[in-house]
Coordinates of C-alpha atoms in Angstrom, one line a residue:
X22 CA 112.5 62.3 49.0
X23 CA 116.0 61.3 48.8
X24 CA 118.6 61.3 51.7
X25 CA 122.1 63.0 51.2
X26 CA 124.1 62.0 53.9
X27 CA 127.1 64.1 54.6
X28 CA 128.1 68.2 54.2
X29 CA 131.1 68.6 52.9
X30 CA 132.6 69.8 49.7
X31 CA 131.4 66.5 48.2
X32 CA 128.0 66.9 49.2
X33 CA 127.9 70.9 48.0
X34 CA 128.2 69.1 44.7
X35 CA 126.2 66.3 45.1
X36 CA 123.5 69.4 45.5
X37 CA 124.0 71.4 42.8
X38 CA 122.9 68.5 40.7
X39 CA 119.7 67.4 43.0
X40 CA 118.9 70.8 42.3
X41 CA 119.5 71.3 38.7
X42 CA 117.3 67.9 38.5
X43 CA 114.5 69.4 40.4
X44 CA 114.5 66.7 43.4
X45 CA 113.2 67.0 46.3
X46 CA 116.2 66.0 49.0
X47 CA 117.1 66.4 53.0
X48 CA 120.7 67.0 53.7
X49 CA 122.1 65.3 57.1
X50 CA 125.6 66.9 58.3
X51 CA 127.3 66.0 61.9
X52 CA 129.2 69.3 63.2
X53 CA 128.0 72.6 62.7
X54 CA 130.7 74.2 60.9
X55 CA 130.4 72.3 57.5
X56 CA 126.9 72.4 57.8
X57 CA 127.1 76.4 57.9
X58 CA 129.7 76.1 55.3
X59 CA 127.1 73.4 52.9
X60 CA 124.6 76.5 53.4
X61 CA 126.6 79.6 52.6
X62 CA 127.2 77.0 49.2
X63 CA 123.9 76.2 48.5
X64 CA 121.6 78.0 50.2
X65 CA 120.0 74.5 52.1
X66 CA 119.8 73.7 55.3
X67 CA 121.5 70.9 56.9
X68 CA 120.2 68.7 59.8
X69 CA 123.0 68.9 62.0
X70 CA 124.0 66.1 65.0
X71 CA 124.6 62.7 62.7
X72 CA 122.8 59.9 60.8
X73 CA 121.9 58.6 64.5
X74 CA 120.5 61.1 66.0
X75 CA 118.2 62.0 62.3
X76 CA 116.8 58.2 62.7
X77 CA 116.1 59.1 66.2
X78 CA 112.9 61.1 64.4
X79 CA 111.9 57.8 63.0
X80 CA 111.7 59.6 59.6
X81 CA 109.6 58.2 56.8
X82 CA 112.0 56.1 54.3
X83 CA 113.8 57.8 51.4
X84 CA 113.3 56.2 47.8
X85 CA 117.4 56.7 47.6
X86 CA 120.0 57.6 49.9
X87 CA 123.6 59.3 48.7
X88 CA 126.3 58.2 51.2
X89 CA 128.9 61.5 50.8
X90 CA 130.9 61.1 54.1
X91 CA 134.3 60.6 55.1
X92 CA 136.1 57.5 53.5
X93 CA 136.4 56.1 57.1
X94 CA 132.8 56.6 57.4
X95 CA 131.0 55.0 54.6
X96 CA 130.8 51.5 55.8
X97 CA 128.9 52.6 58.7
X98 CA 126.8 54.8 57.1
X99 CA 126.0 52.6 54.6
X100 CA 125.5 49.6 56.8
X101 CA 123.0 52.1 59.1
X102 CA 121.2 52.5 56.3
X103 CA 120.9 49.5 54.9
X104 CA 119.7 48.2 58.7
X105 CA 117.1 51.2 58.3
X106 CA 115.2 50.0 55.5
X107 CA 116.4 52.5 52.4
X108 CA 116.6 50.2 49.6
X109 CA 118.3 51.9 47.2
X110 CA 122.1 53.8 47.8
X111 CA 124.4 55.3 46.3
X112 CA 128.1 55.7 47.8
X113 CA 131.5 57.3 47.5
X114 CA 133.8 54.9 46.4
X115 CA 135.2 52.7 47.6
X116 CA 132.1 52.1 49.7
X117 CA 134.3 50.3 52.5
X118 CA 138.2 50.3 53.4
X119 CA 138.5 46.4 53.4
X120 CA 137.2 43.2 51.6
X121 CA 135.6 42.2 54.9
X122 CA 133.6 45.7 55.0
X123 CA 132.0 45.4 51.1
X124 CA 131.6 41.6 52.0
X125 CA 129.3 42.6 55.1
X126 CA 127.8 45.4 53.1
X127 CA 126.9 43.2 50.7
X128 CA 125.3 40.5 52.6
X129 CA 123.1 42.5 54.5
X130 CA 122.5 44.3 51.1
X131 CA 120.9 41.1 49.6
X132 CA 119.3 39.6 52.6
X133 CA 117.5 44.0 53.0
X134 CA 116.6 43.6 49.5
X135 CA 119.0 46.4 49.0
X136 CA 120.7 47.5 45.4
X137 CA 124.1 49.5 46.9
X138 CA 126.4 51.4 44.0
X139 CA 129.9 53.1 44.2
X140 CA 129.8 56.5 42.7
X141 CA 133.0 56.4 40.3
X142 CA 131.8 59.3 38.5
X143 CA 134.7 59.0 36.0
X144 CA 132.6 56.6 34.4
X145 CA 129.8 59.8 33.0
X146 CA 132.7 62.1 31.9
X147 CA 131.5 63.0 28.6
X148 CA 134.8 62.3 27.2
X149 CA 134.4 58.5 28.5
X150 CA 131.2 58.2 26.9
X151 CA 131.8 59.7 23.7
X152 CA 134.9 56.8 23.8
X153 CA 132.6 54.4 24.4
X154 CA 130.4 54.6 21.3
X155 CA 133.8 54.8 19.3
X156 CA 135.0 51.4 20.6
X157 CA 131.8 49.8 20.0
X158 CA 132.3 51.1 16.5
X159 CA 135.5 49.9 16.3
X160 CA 135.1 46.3 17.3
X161 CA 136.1 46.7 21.0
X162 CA 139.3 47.1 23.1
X163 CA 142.1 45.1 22.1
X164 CA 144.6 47.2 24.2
X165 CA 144.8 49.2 27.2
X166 CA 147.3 50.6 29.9
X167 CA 146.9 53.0 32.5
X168 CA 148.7 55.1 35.2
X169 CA 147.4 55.7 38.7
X170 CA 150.7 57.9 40.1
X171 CA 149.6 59.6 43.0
X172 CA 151.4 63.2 44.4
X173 CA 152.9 61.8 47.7
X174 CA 154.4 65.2 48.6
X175 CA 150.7 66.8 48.4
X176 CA 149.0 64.0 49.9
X177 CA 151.2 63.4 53.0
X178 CA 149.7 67.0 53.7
X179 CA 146.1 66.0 53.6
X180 CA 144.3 66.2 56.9
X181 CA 142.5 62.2 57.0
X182 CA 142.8 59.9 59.2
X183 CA 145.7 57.3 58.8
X184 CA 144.1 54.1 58.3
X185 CA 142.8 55.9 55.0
X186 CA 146.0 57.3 53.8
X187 CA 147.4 53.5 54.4
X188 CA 144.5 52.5 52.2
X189 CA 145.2 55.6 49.9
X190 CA 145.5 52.8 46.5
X191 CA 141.5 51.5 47.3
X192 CA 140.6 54.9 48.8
X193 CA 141.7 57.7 46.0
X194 CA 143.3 55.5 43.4
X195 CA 140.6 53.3 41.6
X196 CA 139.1 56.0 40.4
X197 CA 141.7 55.2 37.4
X198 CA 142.0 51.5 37.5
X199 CA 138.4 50.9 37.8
X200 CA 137.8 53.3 34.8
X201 CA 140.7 51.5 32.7
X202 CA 138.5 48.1 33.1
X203 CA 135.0 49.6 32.9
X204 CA 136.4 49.9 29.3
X205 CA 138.6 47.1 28.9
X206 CA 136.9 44.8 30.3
X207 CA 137.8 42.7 34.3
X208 CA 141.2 41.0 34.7
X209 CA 140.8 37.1 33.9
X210 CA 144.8 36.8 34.4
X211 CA 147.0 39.7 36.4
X212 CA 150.6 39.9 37.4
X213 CA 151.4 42.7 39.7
X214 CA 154.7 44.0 41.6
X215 CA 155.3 46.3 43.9
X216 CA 158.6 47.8 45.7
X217 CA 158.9 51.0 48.1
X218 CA 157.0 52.4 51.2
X219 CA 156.0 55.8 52.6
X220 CA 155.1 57.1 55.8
X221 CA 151.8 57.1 55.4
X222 CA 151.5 54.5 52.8
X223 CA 153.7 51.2 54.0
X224 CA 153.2 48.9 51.8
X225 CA 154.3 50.4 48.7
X226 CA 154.9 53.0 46.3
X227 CA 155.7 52.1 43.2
X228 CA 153.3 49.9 41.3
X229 CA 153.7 47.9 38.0
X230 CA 151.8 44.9 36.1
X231 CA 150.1 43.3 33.3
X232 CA 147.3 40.7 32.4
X233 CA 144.4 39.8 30.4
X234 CA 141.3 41.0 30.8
X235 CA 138.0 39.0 30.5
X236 CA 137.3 40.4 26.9
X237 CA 140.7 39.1 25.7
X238 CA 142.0 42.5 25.9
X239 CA 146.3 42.7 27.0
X240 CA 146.6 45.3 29.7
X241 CA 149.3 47.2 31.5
X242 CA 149.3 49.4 34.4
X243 CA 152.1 51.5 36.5
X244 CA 152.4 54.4 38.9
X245 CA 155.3 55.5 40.7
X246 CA 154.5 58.4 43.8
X247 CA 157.5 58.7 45.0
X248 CA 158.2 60.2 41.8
X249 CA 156.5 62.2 38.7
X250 CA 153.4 61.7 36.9
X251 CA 149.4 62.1 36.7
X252 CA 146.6 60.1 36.2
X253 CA 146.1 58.6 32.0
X254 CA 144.0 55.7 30.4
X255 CA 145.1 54.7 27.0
X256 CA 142.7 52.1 25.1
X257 CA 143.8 50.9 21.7
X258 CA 141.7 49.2 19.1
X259 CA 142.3 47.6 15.4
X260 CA 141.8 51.3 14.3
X261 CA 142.8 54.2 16.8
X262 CA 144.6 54.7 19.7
X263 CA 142.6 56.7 22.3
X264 CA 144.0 58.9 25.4
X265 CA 142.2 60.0 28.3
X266 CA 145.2 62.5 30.0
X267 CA 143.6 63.9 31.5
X268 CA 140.4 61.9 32.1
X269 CA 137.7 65.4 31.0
X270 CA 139.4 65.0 27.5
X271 CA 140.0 62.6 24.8
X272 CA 142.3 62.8 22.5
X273 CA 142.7 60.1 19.4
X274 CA 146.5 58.7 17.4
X275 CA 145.2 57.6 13.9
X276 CA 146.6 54.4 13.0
X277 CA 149.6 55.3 10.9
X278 CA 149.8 58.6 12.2
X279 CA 151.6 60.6 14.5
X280 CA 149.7 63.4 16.0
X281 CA 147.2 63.1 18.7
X282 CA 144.2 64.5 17.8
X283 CA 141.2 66.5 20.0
X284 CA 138.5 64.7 19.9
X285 CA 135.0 66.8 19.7
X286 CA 132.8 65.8 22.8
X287 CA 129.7 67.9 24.5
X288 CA 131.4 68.4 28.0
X289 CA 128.7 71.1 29.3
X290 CA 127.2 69.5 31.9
X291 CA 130.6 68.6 33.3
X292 CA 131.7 72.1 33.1
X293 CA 128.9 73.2 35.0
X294 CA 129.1 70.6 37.6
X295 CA 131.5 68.4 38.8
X296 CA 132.6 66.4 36.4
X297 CA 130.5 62.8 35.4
X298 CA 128.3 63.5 38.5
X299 CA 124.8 64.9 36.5
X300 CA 125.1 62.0 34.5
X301 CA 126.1 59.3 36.9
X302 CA 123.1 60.5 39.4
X303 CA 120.5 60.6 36.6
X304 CA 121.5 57.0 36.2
X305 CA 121.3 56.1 39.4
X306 CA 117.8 58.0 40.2
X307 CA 116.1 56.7 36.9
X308 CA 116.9 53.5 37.8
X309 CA 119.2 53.3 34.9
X310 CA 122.3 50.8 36.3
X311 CA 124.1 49.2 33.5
X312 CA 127.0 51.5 33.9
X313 CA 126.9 51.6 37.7
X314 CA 129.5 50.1 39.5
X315 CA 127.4 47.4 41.8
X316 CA 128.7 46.5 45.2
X317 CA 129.0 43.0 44.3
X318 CA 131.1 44.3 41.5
X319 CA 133.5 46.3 43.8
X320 CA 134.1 43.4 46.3
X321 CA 135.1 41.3 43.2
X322 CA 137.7 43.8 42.4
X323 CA 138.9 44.7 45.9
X324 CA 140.5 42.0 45.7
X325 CA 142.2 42.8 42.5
X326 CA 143.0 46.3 43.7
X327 CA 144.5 44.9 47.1
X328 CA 146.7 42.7 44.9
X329 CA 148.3 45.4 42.9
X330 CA 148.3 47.9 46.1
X331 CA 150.4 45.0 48.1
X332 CA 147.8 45.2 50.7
X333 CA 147.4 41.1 51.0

């Protein structure tokens, strides 16, 4: 039996693909109105009134537990379930809105005997895969840049709370960086600027830096919201250039060549469900972590995403 903690949108995908993989799975919702909502989607019911209140039953333990709540929730949630015995969890990233948060997390992950991964599905788009086995073809990354601009105008709209929109970089925006160094490896050296403030998002707004990463790869990264631009990975090896803009396609430059190229990938499954999640939670439910992003993994680069967010 697995856990799937949370009923919104998030969750409605989450169980399309617990479905498709034939698992057996309780859904626990808090208000009534997404958990009517999670139904009318899927057809499952929801037990309504919190995480608390479900423990309250004194429920027999879960093999796996999918934390799909609120960004300001997930710390807790996580930590609840951690202090209630499940020993293995999946959750939206980032997992936790500070270092202090994944620290704790962490801690009473190990001491539980607890294996805790962020879910940056980006990671299982078919498109990233299908790069993958080309750059282990081609020797490796020796190159890569990437651009995490985010549409201010749109998000200063969205209804969340404010200390996650002041955390918007960790919250929304890793999804790109920690895809640009699940393929070009961790920064070993990083130089990172920032300049310009929104409402909802002191600290900065426009983003810009470089390093080296662990594999000896040069890197560069920018965004600019108060601006124009989108989401893009580009990874360069000795052979090809490869571009990920956007991220459910791949397109390849020929060295000594001018036109970018389509590049050929299966992309079924991730245009029948949301994209990267069937294959991300068959990892995660098989047991199968190697391209998991670990908790201990995601407290080691908070602190590199808190450096080029301006947050320290």
């Amino acid at each position: 039996m697995i856990w799937l903690v949370g009923s919104g949108p998030m969750s409605v995908d989450y169980a399309k693909v617990l479905d498709a993989q034939n698992h057996d799975y309780i859904v626990i919702g808090r208000g009534k109105a997404s958990a009517e909502e999670f139904t009318n989607k899927t057809g499952k019911v929801v037990t309504t009134g919190g995480l608390e209140a479900f423990l309250e039953t004194v429920p027999a333990c879960p093999e796996a537990a999918i934390v799909s709540v609120g960004v300001a929730q997930l710390y807790a949630t996580t930590q609840r379930l951690i202090q209630n015995g499940v020993k293995r969890i999946l959750v939206e990233k980032p997992g936790g809105t500070t270092l202090t948060e994944l620290n704790t997390l962490y801690e009473q992950s190990r001491t539980s005997g607890c294996d805790v991964f962020i879910a940056y599905n980006r990671r299982f788009f078919a498109s990233v895969i299908g790069l993958k086995e080309r750059l282990k073809a081609e020797g490796g990354v020796t190159s890569f840049n990437f651009e995490l601009t985010e549409w201010a105008h749109v998000i200063e709209k969205i209804d969340k709370p404010k200390d996650v929109l002041s955390k918007w970089f960790l919250a929304n925006s890793t999804h790109v960086a920690d895809l640009a160094f699940y393929l070009g490896g961790q920064p070993k050296e990083m130089a990172s600027f920032v300049t310009g403030e929104l409402n909802w998002h002191p600290t900065s707004s426009i983003f810009s830096g470089a390093g080296v990463s662990e594999s000896g790869a040069l890197f560069n990264y920018a965004a600019n919201w108060e601006s124009a631009g989108r989401w893009a990975v580009e990874v360069f090896t000795n052979e090809n250039r490869y571009i990920l803009k956007p991220m459910e396609s791949l397109l390849v430059q020929k060295r000594g060549t001018i036109p970018q190229i389509r590049v050929e990938i299966d992309d079924s499954l991730d245009k029948e469900f949301k994209p990267g999640l069937y294959k991300q939670l068959e990892a995660f439910l098989q047991g199968d972590t190697t391209n998991l992003c670990s908790l201990d993994e995601q407290r080691h680069m908070c602190c590199v995403y808190n450096k080029m967010a301006g947050y320290e």
